[in-house]
Short mmCIF file of C-alpha atoms and ligand atoms in Angstrom, two decimals:
data_model
loop_
_atom_site.label_atom_id
_atom_site.label_comp_id
_atom_site.label_asym_id
_atom_site.label_seq_id
_atom_site.Cartn_x
_atom_site.Cartn_y
_atom_site.Cartn_z
CA MET A 253 -25.83 14.89 11.95
CA LYS A 254 -23.48 12.44 10.66
CA LYS A 255 -19.86 13.40 10.30
CA ILE A 256 -18.14 12.34 7.27
CA SER A 257 -14.10 12.55 7.17
CA VAL A 258 -12.39 12.46 3.50
CA ILE A 259 -8.10 12.03 4.30
CA ILE A 260 -5.96 13.18 1.49
CA PRO A 261 -2.39 12.68 1.42
CA MET A 262 -0.28 14.68 -0.18
CA PHE A 263 3.60 14.68 -0.97
CA ASN A 264 4.98 17.56 -3.42
CA GLU A 265 1.04 17.84 -4.86
CA GLN A 266 1.18 21.73 -5.62
CA GLU A 267 -0.20 21.30 -9.26
CA VAL A 268 -3.73 19.46 -8.05
CA VAL A 269 -3.91 21.32 -4.11
CA ASP A 270 -5.87 24.06 -5.51
CA GLU A 271 -8.50 21.86 -7.62
CA CYS A 272 -8.24 18.99 -5.26
CA TYR A 273 -10.17 21.28 -2.47
CA LYS A 274 -12.18 22.53 -5.22
CA ARG A 275 -14.31 19.51 -6.16
CA LEU A 276 -14.50 17.74 -2.60
CA ASN A 277 -14.86 21.30 -1.35
CA SER A 278 -18.11 21.64 -4.01
CA ILE A 279 -19.45 18.12 -2.99
CA LEU A 280 -19.27 17.86 0.07
CA LYS A 281 -20.95 21.36 0.77
CA SER A 282 -23.83 20.21 -1.68
CA LEU A 283 -24.61 16.88 0.80
CA GLU A 284 -27.41 18.79 2.85
CA GLU A 285 -27.57 15.90 5.23
CA TYR A 286 -23.82 15.28 6.49
CA ASP A 287 -21.31 17.40 8.12
CA TYR A 288 -17.41 16.84 6.72
CA GLU A 289 -14.68 17.76 7.40
CA MET A 290 -10.80 17.21 5.26
CA VAL A 291 -7.82 15.93 6.93
CA ILE A 292 -5.04 16.86 4.25
CA ILE A 293 -1.47 14.93 5.46
CA ASN A 294 1.28 16.81 4.44
CA ASP A 295 4.08 13.87 4.01
CA GLY A 296 6.78 15.98 3.85
CA SER A 297 6.66 18.20 0.82
CA LYS A 298 9.48 20.29 -0.56
CA ASP A 299 7.40 22.37 -3.25
CA ASN A 300 4.65 24.86 -2.27
CA THR A 301 2.17 22.08 -0.74
CA TYR A 302 2.22 22.53 2.69
CA ASN A 303 2.16 27.25 1.49
CA MET A 304 -1.25 26.32 0.07
CA ILE A 305 -2.94 24.07 2.32
CA SER A 306 -2.47 26.16 4.97
CA LYS A 307 -3.93 29.46 3.27
CA ILE A 308 -6.85 26.98 2.75
CA ALA A 309 -7.52 25.70 6.26
CA GLN A 310 -6.95 29.30 7.89
CA VAL A 311 -10.12 30.42 6.03
CA ASP A 312 -11.65 27.08 5.81
CA LYS A 313 -11.87 25.68 9.12
CA LYS A 314 -13.25 22.43 8.50
CA VAL A 315 -9.76 21.89 6.40
CA LYS A 316 -7.54 20.19 8.81
CA VAL A 317 -4.02 19.82 8.25
CA LEU A 318 -1.32 16.89 9.70
CA SER A 319 2.69 18.14 8.71
CA PHE A 320 4.83 15.59 9.00
CA SER A 321 8.97 16.04 9.53
CA ARG A 322 9.83 14.37 6.74
CA ASN A 323 8.12 12.22 3.75
CA PHE A 324 7.24 9.22 5.99
CA GLY A 325 5.50 7.45 2.79
CA HIS A 326 1.57 7.41 1.49
CA GLN A 327 0.51 4.24 3.90
CA ALA A 328 1.81 6.41 7.08
CA ALA A 329 -0.16 9.52 5.63
CA VAL A 330 -3.29 7.53 5.07
CA THR A 331 -2.31 5.83 9.03
CA ALA A 332 -2.60 8.95 10.49
CA GLY A 333 -4.86 10.64 8.76
CA LEU A 334 -7.24 7.53 10.29
CA LYS A 335 -6.01 8.36 13.64
CA TYR A 336 -7.20 11.97 13.33
CA SER A 337 -10.18 11.52 11.93
CA THR A 338 -13.28 12.41 13.93
CA GLY A 339 -15.81 11.19 11.55
CA ASP A 340 -18.93 8.25 11.54
CA ALA A 341 -17.16 7.21 8.45
CA VAL A 342 -14.21 7.94 6.53
CA LEU A 343 -13.36 8.32 2.67
CA ILE A 344 -9.60 8.06 1.84
CA ILE A 345 -8.96 9.39 -1.47
CA ASP A 346 -5.63 10.55 -3.49
CA ALA A 347 -4.53 14.35 -4.29
CA ASP A 348 -4.35 13.98 -7.99
CA LEU A 349 -8.09 12.92 -8.91
CA GLN A 350 -7.51 9.84 -10.37
CA ASP A 351 -10.79 8.67 -7.82
CA PRO A 352 -13.67 11.19 -8.80
CA PRO A 353 -14.80 13.52 -5.46
CA GLU A 354 -18.20 12.48 -7.38
CA LEU A 355 -18.46 9.21 -6.79
CA ILE A 356 -18.82 10.43 -2.97
CA PRO A 357 -23.16 10.48 -2.36
CA ASP A 358 -23.28 6.80 -4.32
CA MET A 359 -20.77 5.26 -2.25
CA LEU A 360 -23.01 7.26 0.61
CA LYS A 361 -25.93 5.59 -0.05
CA LEU A 362 -24.18 1.93 0.15
CA TRP A 363 -22.86 3.02 3.85
CA GLU A 364 -26.39 3.82 4.91
CA GLN A 365 -27.66 0.22 3.10
CA GLY A 366 -25.02 -1.07 5.30
CA TYR A 367 -21.97 -1.54 4.17
CA ASP A 368 -18.49 -0.81 6.63
CA VAL A 369 -16.30 -0.96 3.61
CA ILE A 370 -16.82 -0.05 0.47
CA TYR A 371 -14.34 -0.26 -2.08
CA GLY A 372 -13.43 1.28 -5.05
CA LYS A 373 -12.21 -1.81 -7.55
CA ARG A 374 -10.98 0.30 -11.13
CA LYS A 375 -12.98 -0.48 -13.94
CA SER A 376 -10.48 0.88 -16.35
CA ARG A 377 -6.94 2.77 -15.83
CA ALA A 378 -6.42 5.62 -17.73
CA GLY A 379 -2.90 7.14 -18.76
CA GLU A 380 -1.23 4.41 -16.15
CA SER A 381 1.49 3.28 -18.11
CA PRO A 382 1.91 -0.86 -19.56
CA PHE A 383 4.14 -1.07 -17.38
CA LYS A 384 2.59 -0.59 -14.08
CA LEU A 385 -0.35 -2.06 -14.89
CA PHE A 386 1.70 -5.27 -16.22
CA THR A 387 3.43 -5.07 -12.69
CA ALA A 388 0.39 -3.85 -10.84
CA LYS A 389 -1.03 -7.28 -12.06
CA MET A 390 1.57 -9.30 -11.49
CA PHE A 391 2.18 -8.32 -7.91
CA TYR A 392 -2.26 -8.87 -7.07
CA LYS A 393 -1.61 -12.47 -8.93
CA THR A 394 1.34 -12.93 -6.65
CA LEU A 395 -0.02 -11.97 -3.39
CA ASN A 396 -3.60 -14.11 -3.39
CA SER A 397 -1.97 -16.61 -4.54
CA LEU A 398 0.71 -16.85 -1.16
CA SER A 399 -1.82 -15.12 1.00
CA ASN A 400 -4.56 -16.40 3.20
CA VAL A 401 -6.73 -13.71 2.85
CA GLU A 402 -7.81 -12.31 -0.96
CA ILE A 403 -7.20 -8.79 -1.70
CA PRO A 404 -9.42 -7.81 -4.19
CA LYS A 405 -7.26 -7.43 -7.01
CA ASP A 406 -7.60 -3.90 -9.22
CA THR A 407 -8.54 -2.16 -5.52
CA GLY A 408 -6.63 0.86 -4.39
CA ASP A 409 -6.63 3.31 -1.13
CA PHE A 410 -10.01 5.10 -2.45
CA ARG A 411 -12.65 3.86 -0.16
CA LEU A 412 -15.41 4.48 2.56
CA VAL A 413 -14.77 2.65 6.10
CA ASP A 414 -16.64 3.00 8.42
CA LYS A 415 -16.21 4.13 12.24
CA LYS A 416 -15.68 1.05 13.82
CA VAL A 417 -13.27 -0.11 11.09
CA VAL A 418 -11.24 2.62 10.93
CA ASP A 419 -11.12 2.18 15.04
CA VAL A 420 -9.93 -1.30 14.78
CA ILE A 421 -7.42 -0.68 11.98
CA ASN A 422 -6.19 1.71 14.24
CA GLU A 423 -5.94 -0.13 17.36
CA LEU A 424 -3.62 -2.76 15.22
CA PRO A 425 -0.26 -1.65 16.13
CA GLU A 426 2.95 -2.82 13.18
CA HIS A 427 4.35 -0.15 11.33
CA ASN A 428 4.60 -1.40 7.88
CA LYS A 429 1.14 -0.87 7.14
CA PHE A 430 -0.05 -2.40 4.18
CA LEU A 431 -3.54 -0.71 4.52
CA ARG A 432 -5.52 -2.58 1.57
CA GLY A 433 -4.45 -5.44 2.81
CA LEU A 434 -5.98 -4.80 6.30
CA PHE A 435 -8.62 -3.34 5.46
CA SER A 436 -9.41 -6.70 3.75
CA TRP A 437 -8.36 -8.44 6.42
CA VAL A 438 -10.92 -7.63 9.34
CA GLY A 439 -13.93 -8.80 7.92
CA TYR A 440 -17.05 -6.78 8.43
CA LYS A 441 -19.63 -6.07 5.69
CA GLN A 442 -17.62 -5.25 2.94
CA THR A 443 -18.61 -3.89 -1.16
CA PRO A 444 -17.35 -3.03 -4.55
CA PHE A 445 -17.73 -0.29 -5.71
CA GLU A 446 -16.86 0.11 -9.38
CA TYR A 447 -15.70 3.05 -11.12
CA GLU A 448 -13.53 4.36 -13.87
CA ARG A 449 -9.84 5.63 -12.45
CA LYS A 450 -9.06 9.30 -14.69
CA ARG A 451 -5.69 10.18 -15.55
CA ARG A 452 -3.74 12.31 -12.78
CA PHE A 453 -4.58 15.60 -12.50
CA ALA A 454 -1.70 17.81 -13.26
CA GLY A 455 1.34 16.34 -12.16
CA LYS A 456 3.76 13.78 -11.89
CA THR A 457 3.52 10.26 -10.03
CA LYS A 458 4.69 10.18 -6.97
CA TYR A 459 4.90 6.37 -6.71
CA PRO A 460 8.40 5.43 -8.50
CA LEU A 461 9.18 2.02 -8.73
CA ARG A 462 11.52 2.18 -5.69
CA LYS A 463 8.01 3.15 -3.69
CA MET A 464 5.78 0.50 -5.50
CA LEU A 465 8.98 -2.48 -4.66
CA LYS A 466 8.12 -1.52 -0.73
CA LEU A 467 4.65 -1.22 -0.97
CA ALA A 468 4.52 -4.67 -2.98
CA GLY A 469 7.10 -5.65 -0.18
CA ASP A 470 5.53 -5.21 2.57
CA GLY A 471 1.80 -6.45 0.88
CA ILE A 472 3.70 -10.01 0.49
CA ILE A 473 5.54 -10.07 3.54
CA SER A 474 2.79 -9.34 6.23
CA PHE A 475 0.31 -11.07 4.49
CA SER A 476 2.37 -14.33 3.92
CA ASN A 477 4.75 -17.07 5.47
CA LYS A 478 4.96 -18.81 2.33
CA PRO A 479 8.41 -17.27 1.20
CA LEU A 480 9.88 -18.88 4.49
CA LYS A 481 8.52 -21.91 3.36
CA LEU A 482 10.11 -21.52 -0.34
CA VAL A 483 14.05 -21.41 1.30
CA GLY A 484 12.95 -24.47 2.99
CA CYS A 485 11.90 -26.77 -0.32
CA LEU A 486 15.28 -24.81 -2.28
CA GLY A 487 17.17 -26.55 0.64
CA LEU A 488 14.81 -30.19 0.17
CA PHE A 489 15.94 -29.69 -3.76
CA SER A 490 19.83 -28.73 -3.64
CA ILE A 491 19.83 -31.88 -1.19
CA VAL A 492 18.03 -33.94 -3.46
CA ILE A 493 20.35 -33.04 -6.53
CA SER A 494 23.25 -33.21 -4.62
CA MET A 495 22.48 -36.83 -3.48
CA VAL A 496 21.93 -37.80 -7.18
CA LEU A 497 25.21 -36.25 -7.96
CA LEU A 498 27.17 -38.03 -5.26
CA VAL A 499 24.85 -41.63 -6.32
CA TYR A 500 26.28 -40.35 -10.01
CA ALA A 501 29.92 -39.91 -8.72
CA LEU A 502 30.48 -43.04 -6.45
CA ILE A 503 29.17 -45.19 -9.57
CA SER A 504 31.29 -43.83 -12.22
CA TYR A 505 34.21 -44.02 -9.57
CA PHE A 506 34.25 -48.08 -9.11
CA CYS A 507 32.78 -49.29 -12.35
CA ASN A 508 35.18 -46.98 -14.10
CA LEU A 509 32.71 -45.19 -15.99
CA ASN A 510 33.98 -41.66 -16.46
CA ASP A 511 36.82 -39.89 -15.40
CA LEU A 512 35.70 -37.06 -13.22
CA SER A 513 38.92 -35.70 -11.50
CA SER A 514 38.53 -33.14 -14.41
CA GLY A 515 35.37 -31.89 -13.46
CA TRP A 516 36.21 -28.06 -13.40
CA THR A 517 33.33 -26.48 -15.43
CA SER A 518 30.39 -29.10 -13.45
CA LEU A 519 32.01 -28.50 -10.18
CA MET A 520 32.05 -23.85 -11.29
CA ILE A 521 28.39 -24.35 -11.65
CA GLY A 522 27.47 -26.36 -8.95
CA ILE A 523 29.45 -23.95 -6.86
CA THR A 524 27.91 -20.90 -8.47
CA PHE A 525 24.46 -22.59 -8.73
CA PHE A 526 24.53 -23.22 -4.92
CA ALA A 527 25.88 -20.15 -3.44
CA GLY A 528 22.65 -18.85 -5.75
CA VAL A 529 20.19 -20.72 -3.88
CA GLN A 530 21.83 -19.78 -0.69
CA LEU A 531 22.27 -16.10 -1.18
CA PHE A 532 18.35 -16.28 -2.54
CA SER A 533 17.21 -17.87 0.65
CA LEU A 534 18.95 -15.68 2.83
CA TRP A 535 17.45 -12.61 0.88
CA ILE A 536 14.28 -13.79 1.59
CA MET A 537 15.01 -14.54 5.47
CA SER A 538 16.45 -10.81 5.50
CA GLU A 539 13.11 -8.83 4.07
CA TYR A 540 11.06 -10.58 6.93
CA ILE A 541 14.18 -9.74 9.82
CA GLY A 542 14.59 -6.47 8.33
CA ARG A 543 10.42 -5.90 9.04
CA ILE A 544 11.08 -8.08 12.21
CA TYR A 545 13.71 -4.93 13.12
CA ASP A 546 11.34 -2.26 12.01
CA GLU A 547 9.10 -3.98 14.07
CA VAL A 548 11.34 -4.21 17.63
CA LYS A 549 12.77 -0.52 17.22
CA GLN A 550 8.73 0.43 17.84
CA ARG A 551 9.81 4.15 16.55
CA PRO A 552 6.76 5.88 15.57
CA GLN A 553 5.35 5.53 12.05
CA PHE A 554 5.65 9.58 11.24
CA ILE A 555 6.29 12.34 13.11
CA ILE A 556 3.77 15.09 12.89
CA ASP A 557 5.46 18.91 12.38
CA LYS A 558 2.30 21.39 12.38
CA LYS A 559 -0.96 20.65 12.74
CA ILE A 560 -4.10 23.38 11.94
CA ASN A 561 -7.58 23.45 12.92
CA ILE A 562 -6.39 20.06 14.87
CA GLU A 563 -6.20 20.60 19.05
N1 UDP B 131 1.86 10.46 -1.53
C1 UDP B 131 2.03 10.40 -0.31
N2 UDP B 131 3.68 9.95 -0.21
C2 UDP B 131 4.34 9.94 -0.60
C3 UDP B 131 4.00 9.55 -2.46
C4 UDP B 131 2.42 9.88 -2.78
O1 UDP B 131 1.44 11.39 1.08
O2 UDP B 131 5.31 9.13 -0.59
C5 UDP B 131 0.48 10.91 -2.19
C6 UDP B 131 0.31 11.54 -3.51
O3 UDP B 131 0.34 12.35 -3.01
C7 UDP B 131 -1.45 10.89 -3.63
C8 UDP B 131 -1.13 9.71 -3.11
O4 UDP B 131 -0.42 9.57 -2.10
O5 UDP B 131 -2.11 11.95 -3.23
C9 UDP B 131 -1.38 8.57 -4.30
O6 UDP B 131 0.33 8.93 -4.99
P1 UDP B 131 0.02 8.93 -6.33
O7 UDP B 131 -1.18 9.64 -6.74
O8 UDP B 131 1.42 9.52 -7.17
O9 UDP B 131 0.18 7.21 -7.05
P2 UDP B 131 -0.29 6.54 -8.25
O10 UDP B 131 -1.15 7.31 -8.42
O11 UDP B 131 0.38 6.94 -9.43
O12 UDP B 131 0.01 5.57 -8.00
MG1 MG B 132 -2.05 9.29 -8.24
#
C-alpha cells in the first residue's frame, strides 16, 4: 500500500490546530487505497500549539511531531518535515487551511498519472491585502527576470511531491533553502494544479514583512548572480560619468568658458551620488557574503527539541 506523508509547519497556530487536524484527518482517512502519516512541525511556537498537537499525537499514532527548540522559520520547518517523512509521496500544506485539504484526492490522481511534482497554482487569493498581492507580484517578476530557472508565479509551497524528488531535495546541502525555487530547479515531470486560495481559517499571518523580505532575498540570491553583475555595471557607469565631467572641466579650463572654482553644489552632488553608488554596491555584495558566511558556518538549519511518534 502506498503511503502519503503530509507536512504541516506550525508557528503559533493554536486557533487552527484542531480544525486543521479534523479536516486533514477526515480526508486522509477516506483515501482507502493509501496509508498516510501527518508530520507536524512545531516551529518554536510560544502559544498553546505544542500542547494541542501533542495531545492529538498521543491519541492518533499517525500524527508525528517534531518540535524545534526555537523559531527557525517556515522553510526550515518544511525542510525538517521532508527529512522525516517516510511516504511514497509528500504533500506540503499550510496549517491555516488556506490551501484546502479537500484537493488532495485530485492531486493524487495526477501523481498516479506519473507526475513527480504537482504544484498548487493560485487562481485567486482571498483575504490577502493589496499590499501583499502587489509585493508578491513584484517579487516573482524580479525573480524570474534575474534567475535562469523559471519559477512559476502564484505558486507557494503547497504541492505534492514524489519520494524520488524529496530524496534529491534532502541531499542538497545548502542552508538558506528557497524550496519553491529548488523544486523547480530539480526538474522532473511537473504540472501545475490550479486552485482558489481561501482565507486564513483563523488567526493572523505568521509572515510579517521582515520574514517576507528574508524569503525574497534568499530566493533572488540563491538563484541569480545578476545583482553582482549590476555592481560591475554601476562601476562602469560611474567611470563614464566621471570621464565626461573630466573632459568638460578640461575644456572649460583651457578655453576659459566657465569658472569651475566655485562648484560647491556640483561637488557635493557628485560626492554623495558616488558614495551612494558605492554603498549600494557594497550592500548587494554583503547580501551574498552574509549568505556565504551562513553556509561556511555549517550550523544545522534547525534544532529538534522533542519528537513524538518518531523513533
Ligand atoms: N510558519 C512557520 N514558521 C514561521 C512562519 C510561518 O512554520 O516562522 C507556518 C505557519 O504556521 C503556516 C505556514 O507556515 O502553517 C504559512 O504561514 P502563514 O499562513 O502565516 O503565511 P501566509 O499564508 O500569510 O503567507
Ligand atoms: Mg497562510
